[in-house]
Coordinates of C-alpha atoms and ligand atoms in Angstrom, one line a residue:
M1 CA -23.9 -32.6 -4.0
S2 CA -22.4 -35.5 -2.1
D3 CA -20.5 -36.6 -5.2
L4 CA -18.7 -33.3 -5.4
P5 CA -15.0 -33.3 -4.5
I6 CA -14.2 -31.8 -1.1
V7 CA -11.7 -29.1 -0.6
N8 CA -10.6 -28.5 2.9
I9 CA -9.5 -25.0 3.9
G10 CA -7.4 -24.2 7.0
I11 CA -7.1 -20.7 8.4
C12 CA -4.1 -19.7 10.4
G13 CA -5.1 -16.6 12.4
L14 CA -8.7 -15.9 13.2
G15 CA -8.3 -12.2 13.8
T16 CA -10.2 -9.4 12.0
V17 CA -9.5 -10.7 8.5
G18 CA -9.7 -14.4 9.4
Q19 CA -13.1 -14.0 10.9
G20 CA -14.2 -12.1 7.8
V21 CA -13.1 -15.0 5.6
W22 CA -14.9 -17.5 7.8
K23 CA -18.1 -15.4 7.9
H24 CA -18.3 -14.8 4.1
I25 CA -17.3 -18.3 3.0
T26 CA -20.0 -19.6 5.3
R27 CA -22.6 -17.1 3.9
S28 CA -21.7 -17.6 0.2
K29 CA -21.1 -21.4 0.4
P30 CA -24.0 -22.5 -1.9
K31 CA -23.0 -19.9 -4.6
L32 CA -19.3 -20.7 -4.4
E33 CA -19.9 -24.5 -4.3
S34 CA -22.1 -24.4 -7.4
R35 CA -19.7 -22.2 -9.3
L36 CA -16.8 -24.4 -8.4
G37 CA -18.4 -27.8 -8.5
A38 CA -16.8 -28.7 -5.2
R39 CA -17.7 -28.7 -1.5
L40 CA -15.9 -26.2 0.6
V41 CA -15.1 -27.2 4.2
L42 CA -13.6 -24.8 6.7
K43 CA -11.8 -27.5 8.4
R44 CA -9.6 -25.9 11.1
A45 CA -8.5 -22.5 12.3
S46 CA -5.7 -21.4 14.6
V47 CA -6.2 -18.8 17.3
R48 CA -4.0 -17.3 20.0
N49 CA -6.6 -17.5 22.7
L50 CA -9.2 -20.3 22.6
A51 CA -11.4 -18.6 25.2
K52 CA -11.7 -15.3 23.4
K53 CA -15.2 -14.3 22.2
R54 CA -15.4 -14.0 18.4
G55 CA -17.8 -12.5 15.9
V56 CA -18.2 -15.9 14.1
R57 CA -19.3 -19.3 15.5
V58 CA -16.6 -21.9 15.1
G59 CA -17.0 -25.3 16.9
P60 CA -14.3 -25.8 19.5
S61 CA -13.1 -29.0 17.8
R62 CA -12.0 -26.9 14.8
L63 CA -9.9 -24.6 16.8
T64 CA -6.3 -25.0 17.8
T65 CA -3.6 -22.7 19.2
D66 CA -1.0 -24.2 16.8
P67 CA -1.0 -22.6 13.3
M68 CA 1.7 -25.1 12.2
A69 CA -0.8 -28.0 12.9
V70 CA -3.2 -26.3 10.5
A71 CA -0.5 -25.6 7.9
T72 CA 0.7 -29.2 7.9
D73 CA -2.6 -31.0 8.4
P74 CA -2.6 -33.7 5.7
G75 CA -6.3 -33.2 5.0
I76 CA -6.1 -29.5 4.3
Q77 CA -5.3 -28.5 0.7
I78 CA -5.6 -24.7 1.1
V79 CA -3.9 -22.8 3.9
C80 CA -4.8 -19.2 4.6
E81 CA -2.0 -17.4 6.3
L82 CA -3.6 -14.5 8.1
I83 CA -1.5 -14.1 11.2
G84 CA 0.8 -11.4 9.8
G85 CA 4.4 -10.7 10.6
T86 CA 7.4 -12.3 8.9
T87 CA 8.6 -14.9 11.4
L88 CA 6.0 -17.5 12.3
A89 CA 4.0 -16.5 9.2
K90 CA 7.1 -17.4 7.0
E91 CA 7.6 -20.7 8.8
I92 CA 4.0 -21.9 8.4
T93 CA 3.9 -20.6 4.8
L94 CA 7.1 -22.5 3.8
A95 CA 6.0 -25.6 5.7
A96 CA 2.7 -25.7 3.8
L97 CA 4.3 -25.0 0.5
R98 CA 6.9 -27.7 1.0
L99 CA 4.0 -30.2 1.4
G100 CA 2.8 -29.1 -2.0
K101 CA -0.2 -27.2 -0.6
T102 CA -1.5 -23.9 -1.8
V103 CA -1.2 -20.9 0.5
V104 CA -3.4 -17.8 0.4
S105 CA -2.0 -14.8 2.2
A106 CA -2.8 -11.1 3.0
N107 CA 0.7 -10.6 4.3
K108 CA 2.3 -7.8 2.4
A109 CA 5.4 -7.6 4.6
L110 CA 6.1 -11.3 4.0
V111 CA 5.6 -11.1 0.2
C112 CA 7.8 -8.0 0.1
D113 CA 10.6 -9.3 2.3
H114 CA 10.6 -13.0 1.3
G115 CA 8.7 -13.2 -2.0
P116 CA 11.4 -14.9 -4.1
E117 CA 12.0 -17.6 -1.5
I118 CA 8.3 -18.2 -1.1
F119 CA 7.6 -18.4 -4.9
A120 CA 10.5 -20.7 -5.3
A121 CA 9.2 -23.1 -2.6
A122 CA 5.8 -23.1 -4.3
R123 CA 7.3 -23.8 -7.7
E124 CA 9.6 -26.5 -6.4
H125 CA 6.9 -28.5 -4.6
G126 CA 4.1 -28.1 -7.0
G127 CA 2.0 -25.8 -4.8
H128 CA 0.9 -22.2 -5.3
Y129 CA 1.0 -18.9 -3.4
F130 CA -1.7 -16.3 -3.8
F131 CA -1.6 -12.8 -2.3
E132 CA -4.3 -10.6 -3.8
A133 CA -5.3 -9.4 -0.3
S134 CA -1.8 -8.1 0.4
V135 CA -2.3 -4.9 -1.7
A136 CA -5.1 -2.5 -1.8
G137 CA -7.6 -4.5 0.2
G138 CA -10.7 -5.3 -1.8
I139 CA -9.3 -3.9 -5.2
P140 CA -8.2 -6.8 -7.4
I141 CA -5.1 -4.9 -8.4
I142 CA -2.9 -7.9 -8.5
K143 CA -5.2 -9.7 -10.9
A144 CA -5.4 -6.6 -13.0
L145 CA -1.6 -6.3 -13.3
R146 CA -0.9 -10.0 -13.8
E147 CA -3.8 -10.8 -16.1
G148 CA -6.0 -7.9 -17.3
L149 CA -3.1 -5.6 -18.2
V150 CA -0.6 -8.2 -19.3
A151 CA -0.2 -6.6 -22.8
N152 CA 1.2 -3.4 -21.2
R153 CA 4.4 -1.8 -20.1
F154 CA 3.8 0.6 -17.3
G155 CA 5.3 4.1 -17.4
R156 CA 3.6 5.3 -14.3
I157 CA 1.6 3.8 -11.4
Y158 CA 0.3 6.0 -8.6
G159 CA -1.2 4.3 -5.6
I160 CA -3.1 5.4 -2.5
L161 CA -2.4 2.1 -0.8
N162 CA -3.0 2.7 2.9
G163 CA -6.6 3.0 4.1
T164 CA -5.6 4.2 7.6
C165 CA -3.6 7.2 6.2
N166 CA -6.2 8.0 3.7
Y167 CA -8.9 8.0 6.4
I168 CA -6.7 10.2 8.6
L169 CA -5.9 12.7 5.8
T170 CA -9.6 12.8 4.7
R171 CA -10.8 13.6 8.2
M172 CA -8.1 16.2 8.8
E173 CA -9.3 17.8 5.6
R174 CA -13.0 17.7 6.5
E175 CA -12.9 18.3 10.3
S176 CA -10.5 20.0 12.7
L177 CA -10.0 16.9 14.8
S178 CA -6.6 16.2 16.1
Y179 CA -4.4 13.4 14.6
P180 CA -4.4 11.2 17.7
V181 CA -8.2 11.2 17.9
I182 CA -8.6 10.2 14.3
L183 CA -6.0 7.5 14.6
K184 CA -7.8 6.0 17.6
E185 CA -11.0 5.8 15.5
A186 CA -9.1 4.2 12.6
K187 CA -7.9 1.5 15.0
A188 CA -11.3 0.9 16.4
L189 CA -12.6 0.4 12.9
G190 CA -10.0 -2.3 12.3
Y191 CA -8.1 -0.4 9.6
A192 CA -4.7 0.2 11.3
E193 CA -1.9 -2.3 11.8
A194 CA -1.2 -3.4 15.3
D195 CA 1.9 -1.3 15.0
E196 CA 0.4 1.9 13.7
A197 CA 3.8 3.3 12.7
L198 CA 3.7 0.8 9.8
D199 CA 0.7 2.8 8.5
V200 CA 1.5 6.4 9.4
E201 CA 5.3 6.3 8.7
G202 CA 4.6 4.9 5.2
W203 CA 6.1 1.4 5.5
D204 CA 2.8 -0.4 4.8
T205 CA 2.5 1.6 1.6
A206 CA 6.1 0.8 0.8
H207 CA 5.6 -3.0 1.2
K208 CA 2.6 -2.7 -1.2
A209 CA 4.6 -0.5 -3.6
S210 CA 7.3 -3.2 -3.7
I211 CA 4.8 -5.9 -4.6
I212 CA 3.2 -3.8 -7.3
T213 CA 6.6 -3.0 -8.7
Y214 CA 7.5 -6.6 -8.9
L215 CA 4.2 -7.5 -10.7
A216 CA 4.5 -4.6 -13.1
H217 CA 8.2 -4.7 -13.8
G218 CA 9.5 -8.1 -12.7
T219 CA 12.0 -6.5 -10.3
W220 CA 12.1 -6.4 -6.5
V221 CA 12.8 -3.0 -5.0
P222 CA 13.2 -3.5 -1.3
T223 CA 11.6 -0.9 1.0
K224 CA 15.0 0.2 2.2
A225 CA 16.0 1.2 -1.3
M226 CA 13.0 3.5 -1.6
G227 CA 12.5 7.0 -0.3
V228 CA 9.7 6.5 2.2
A229 CA 7.9 9.3 4.1
G230 CA 4.6 9.1 6.1
I231 CA 1.9 11.5 7.0
T232 CA 3.0 12.4 10.6
Q233 CA 4.4 15.8 9.5
I234 CA 1.3 17.0 7.7
A235 CA -0.3 20.0 9.4
Q236 CA -3.5 21.9 9.0
A237 CA -1.4 24.6 7.2
D238 CA -0.7 22.1 4.4
I239 CA -4.3 20.9 4.3
Q240 CA -5.5 24.5 4.1
F241 CA -2.9 25.4 1.3
A242 CA -4.1 22.3 -0.7
R243 CA -7.7 23.3 -0.3
E244 CA -7.1 26.9 -1.5
H245 CA -5.2 25.7 -4.5
N246 CA -7.7 23.0 -5.6
L247 CA -5.3 20.3 -4.5
A248 CA -5.5 17.3 -2.2
I249 CA -2.8 15.6 -0.1
K250 CA -2.6 11.9 -0.4
L251 CA 0.1 9.4 0.8
L252 CA 1.2 8.2 -2.7
A253 CA 3.3 5.3 -3.9
V254 CA 4.9 6.5 -7.1
I255 CA 6.3 3.8 -9.4
E256 CA 7.7 5.4 -12.6
R257 CA 9.5 3.7 -15.4
D258 CA 11.1 5.5 -18.3
L259 CA 10.0 3.2 -21.1
K260 CA 12.9 4.4 -23.3
T261 CA 15.8 4.1 -20.9
D262 CA 14.2 1.4 -18.7
E263 CA 15.1 3.5 -15.6
L264 CA 12.8 2.8 -12.6
A265 CA 12.0 4.9 -9.6
V266 CA 9.9 3.9 -6.6
S267 CA 9.0 6.1 -3.7
V268 CA 6.3 6.7 -1.0
A269 CA 5.5 10.2 0.2
P270 CA 2.6 12.6 0.9
T271 CA 1.9 14.2 -2.4
L272 CA -0.2 17.0 -3.7
L273 CA -2.7 16.0 -6.4
S274 CA -4.9 18.2 -8.5
R275 CA -8.6 17.9 -7.4
E276 CA -9.5 17.2 -11.0
T277 CA -7.8 13.8 -10.8
A278 CA -9.6 10.6 -9.8
L279 CA -7.1 9.8 -7.1
A280 CA -7.6 13.2 -5.4
N281 CA -11.2 12.2 -4.8
V282 CA -10.4 8.8 -3.3
N283 CA -11.3 9.4 0.3
D284 CA -11.8 7.8 3.7
V285 CA -10.5 4.2 4.0
Y286 CA -10.6 3.8 0.2
N287 CA -7.5 3.0 -1.8
G288 CA -7.0 4.1 -5.4
V289 CA -4.5 3.0 -8.0
S290 CA -3.9 4.7 -11.3
V291 CA -2.1 2.5 -13.8
S292 CA -0.8 4.0 -17.1
G293 CA 0.0 1.3 -19.6
D294 CA 1.5 1.8 -23.0
V295 CA -1.2 -0.1 -24.7
V296 CA -4.3 0.7 -22.7
G297 CA -3.6 4.2 -21.4
E298 CA -4.7 5.1 -17.9
T299 CA -6.9 2.8 -15.9
V300 CA -8.0 3.6 -12.3
Y301 CA -9.1 1.3 -9.6
I302 CA -10.9 2.4 -6.4
G303 CA -12.2 0.4 -3.5
R304 CA -12.0 -0.2 0.2
G305 CA -8.3 -0.7 1.1
A306 CA -8.6 -2.0 4.6
G307 CA -11.1 -3.5 7.0
Q308 CA -12.5 -7.0 7.5
D309 CA -14.9 -7.4 4.6
A310 CA -12.8 -5.8 1.9
T311 CA -9.8 -7.9 2.8
A312 CA -11.9 -11.0 3.1
S313 CA -13.3 -10.4 -0.4
A314 CA -9.8 -10.5 -1.8
V315 CA -8.8 -13.6 0.2
I316 CA -11.9 -15.5 -0.9
S317 CA -11.2 -14.6 -4.5
D318 CA -7.8 -16.2 -4.1
I319 CA -9.3 -19.3 -2.4
V320 CA -11.6 -19.7 -5.3
D321 CA -8.8 -19.3 -7.9
A322 CA -6.8 -21.8 -5.9
I323 CA -9.6 -24.3 -5.9
A324 CA -10.2 -23.9 -9.6
L325 CA -6.5 -24.5 -10.1
L326 CA -6.6 -27.6 -7.9
L327 CA -9.6 -29.1 -9.6
R328 CA -9.1 -28.1 -13.2
G329 CA -5.5 -27.3 -13.4
N330 CA -6.3 -23.9 -14.9
A331 CA -2.8 -22.5 -15.4
A332 CA -2.3 -19.3 -13.4
L333 CA 0.2 -17.1 -15.1
P334 CA 3.7 -17.7 -13.8
E335 CA 5.3 -14.9 -11.7
P336 CA 7.1 -12.3 -13.8
V337 CA 10.7 -13.1 -14.7
D338 CA 13.2 -11.4 -12.4
H339 CA 14.4 -8.5 -14.4
D340 CA 17.0 -6.0 -13.1
C341 CA 16.3 -2.5 -14.3
P342 CA 18.5 0.5 -13.6
R343 CA 17.3 2.9 -10.9
R344 CA 16.6 6.4 -12.0
L345 CA 19.0 8.9 -10.5
P346 CA 17.6 11.8 -8.4
E347 CA 18.9 14.3 -10.9
R348 CA 16.8 12.7 -13.6
S349 CA 13.6 12.8 -11.5
V350 CA 11.8 16.0 -12.3
S351 CA 8.7 17.5 -10.6
R352 CA 7.1 20.6 -9.2
Y353 CA 7.4 20.8 -5.4
Y354 CA 5.6 22.3 -2.4
L355 CA 7.8 23.4 0.6
R356 CA 6.5 24.5 4.0
L357 CA 8.9 26.3 6.3
D358 CA 8.4 27.7 9.8
V359 CA 10.5 30.8 9.9
K360 CA 11.4 33.8 12.1
D361 CA 9.2 36.7 10.9
E362 CA 12.0 39.2 10.5
P363 CA 13.7 41.2 7.7
G364 CA 16.0 39.3 5.4
V365 CA 14.7 35.8 6.0
L366 CA 12.8 35.5 2.7
S367 CA 15.9 36.7 0.7
K368 CA 18.1 34.1 2.4
I369 CA 15.6 31.4 1.5
S370 CA 15.4 32.5 -2.1
A371 CA 19.2 32.7 -2.2
A372 CA 19.5 29.1 -1.0
T373 CA 17.0 27.8 -3.6
A374 CA 18.7 29.9 -6.3
R375 CA 22.0 28.3 -5.4
F376 CA 20.7 25.0 -6.6
K377 CA 18.8 26.4 -9.5
V378 CA 15.4 25.7 -7.9
S379 CA 13.0 28.3 -9.3
I380 CA 10.2 29.5 -7.0
A381 CA 6.8 29.6 -8.6
S382 CA 4.8 31.1 -5.7
V383 CA 5.2 32.2 -2.1
Q384 CA 2.6 32.5 0.6
Q385 CA 3.0 33.5 4.2
T386 CA 0.6 33.0 7.1
A387 CA 1.0 34.1 10.7
S388 CA 1.8 31.2 13.0
S389 CA 0.6 30.6 16.5
R390 CA 4.1 31.3 17.9
K391 CA 4.9 35.0 18.4
G392 CA 7.5 36.4 16.0
T393 CA 7.2 33.4 13.7
A394 CA 5.5 32.8 10.4
T395 CA 4.7 29.8 8.1
L396 CA 6.0 30.1 4.5
M397 CA 4.6 28.0 1.8
L398 CA 6.5 27.9 -1.5
T399 CA 5.9 26.1 -4.7
T400 CA 8.6 25.5 -7.3
H401 CA 8.7 25.3 -11.0
L402 CA 9.9 21.9 -12.4
T403 CA 13.0 21.0 -10.7
N404 CA 15.1 17.8 -10.3
E405 CA 15.0 15.9 -7.0
K406 CA 18.7 16.2 -6.4
A407 CA 18.5 20.0 -6.6
I408 CA 15.4 20.3 -4.3
L409 CA 16.9 18.0 -1.7
S410 CA 20.2 19.9 -1.7
A411 CA 18.2 23.2 -1.3
V412 CA 16.2 21.7 1.6
T413 CA 19.4 20.7 3.3
Q414 CA 20.7 24.2 2.9
L415 CA 17.5 25.7 4.2
R416 CA 17.6 23.6 7.3
R417 CA 20.9 25.3 8.2
L418 CA 19.6 28.8 7.9
A419 CA 19.3 30.6 11.2
G420 CA 15.8 32.0 10.3
V421 CA 14.4 28.6 9.5
L422 CA 12.9 26.8 12.5
G423 CA 12.7 23.0 12.4
A424 CA 12.7 20.7 9.4
P425 CA 11.0 22.0 6.2
L426 CA 8.2 19.8 4.8
L427 CA 8.6 18.9 1.2
M428 CA 5.9 17.4 -1.0
R429 CA 5.9 16.6 -4.7
I430 CA 3.1 18.0 -6.8
A431 CA 2.1 15.1 -8.9
A432 CA 1.9 15.3 -12.7
F433 CA -0.6 13.2 -14.7
E434 CA 0.7 14.1 -18.2
D435 CA 3.3 12.2 -20.2
A436 CA 3.1 8.7 -18.7
Ligands
HSE501 N1 -3.3 -1.1 7.7 C1 -3.6 -1.3 6.4 C2 -4.3 -0.1 5.8 C3 -4.5 -2.5 6.2 O1 -4.7 0.8 6.6 O2 -4.4 0.0 4.6 C4 -4.5 -3.1 4.9 O3 -3.3 -3.5 4.4

């Protein structure tokens, strides 16, 4: 064993995920070392507070409050950036890469916002950048897209990519607990981001959708170029409607590519899925990704999308790949070539929709609503009305036949202006699984 080469690993950020990585590398060391033919040394870790009690034992001599000291330590070959954010995390990532080191990251915002610059720094200085843990927690979706599915072009990718939102939606469906109570529990379980708006407003999913889009299509779609909606407007009325119609509500990243015209569309929004689909049955903190490839057909990946152990599993997989690369020079596939594809216009995006409106319960309101939808050639498929808790008001739930996005958005704008409609309508796509 003593003749084996030594690989020193540094961890920047010993929070929930960092401690998971430390714990599981320590536990699995004999197995990993014998597979790799190398000794793994967890050399140093940076923390914000040296005095804080942690779930893993780390000797004080290995701890520092300076992540840059870990990233630039000449003895460390592999740097794990687990501090999050896009400022300091970017500085330490680039510093390590410029020294030719390999960086392993779980930082989706950093990959999404600065991917091209980071990949270029890795290429230029002979280092590597791994980021499996940035998308879908423990599911090896990045490996699947880069390696296992390399023969394919991808007509449609649907992803439940945020464990916190899926946990909240699942519990709203199963229990009548209020949204703040469930969110608090998700935070206590280590699922939610420090800024929970990233989760519940859809931005975390959008970051992950951007990374998946790049890996699948070789093009960067920034989050600001996507339609992004979160789950904060979902009410028990929607959950109830879904249940009655054999549907489930999921916060879904939708990445669609027309394989004939090349047009690409990426969005994040709560979406209704048939209960018969695999993704509709992905519950709690689990993530699920359905990938339709032109060669393989549909493949589905399900696993824990957040939390210490699932994320640590993905980080350790990258560390192992990085070590194999260092020791044996196994060529990782290069990043996809940047490829600009045209964006699909809203009028070419066709779906069925669900629309919930809070309305005044009085004569003529329904006819005004149907006149507004008819004006934009949106054809209503069903209408359901329930009494609402406010006197003199009702909740209307409509579904449409296939309609294009431009038409339905125009109709919703019109509906908002109607005197009988109270507040903003909620619009959700009803996902199709045919014709990918
Ligand atoms: N907050 C994220 C989630 C963690 O809930 O999925 C993993 O990215």
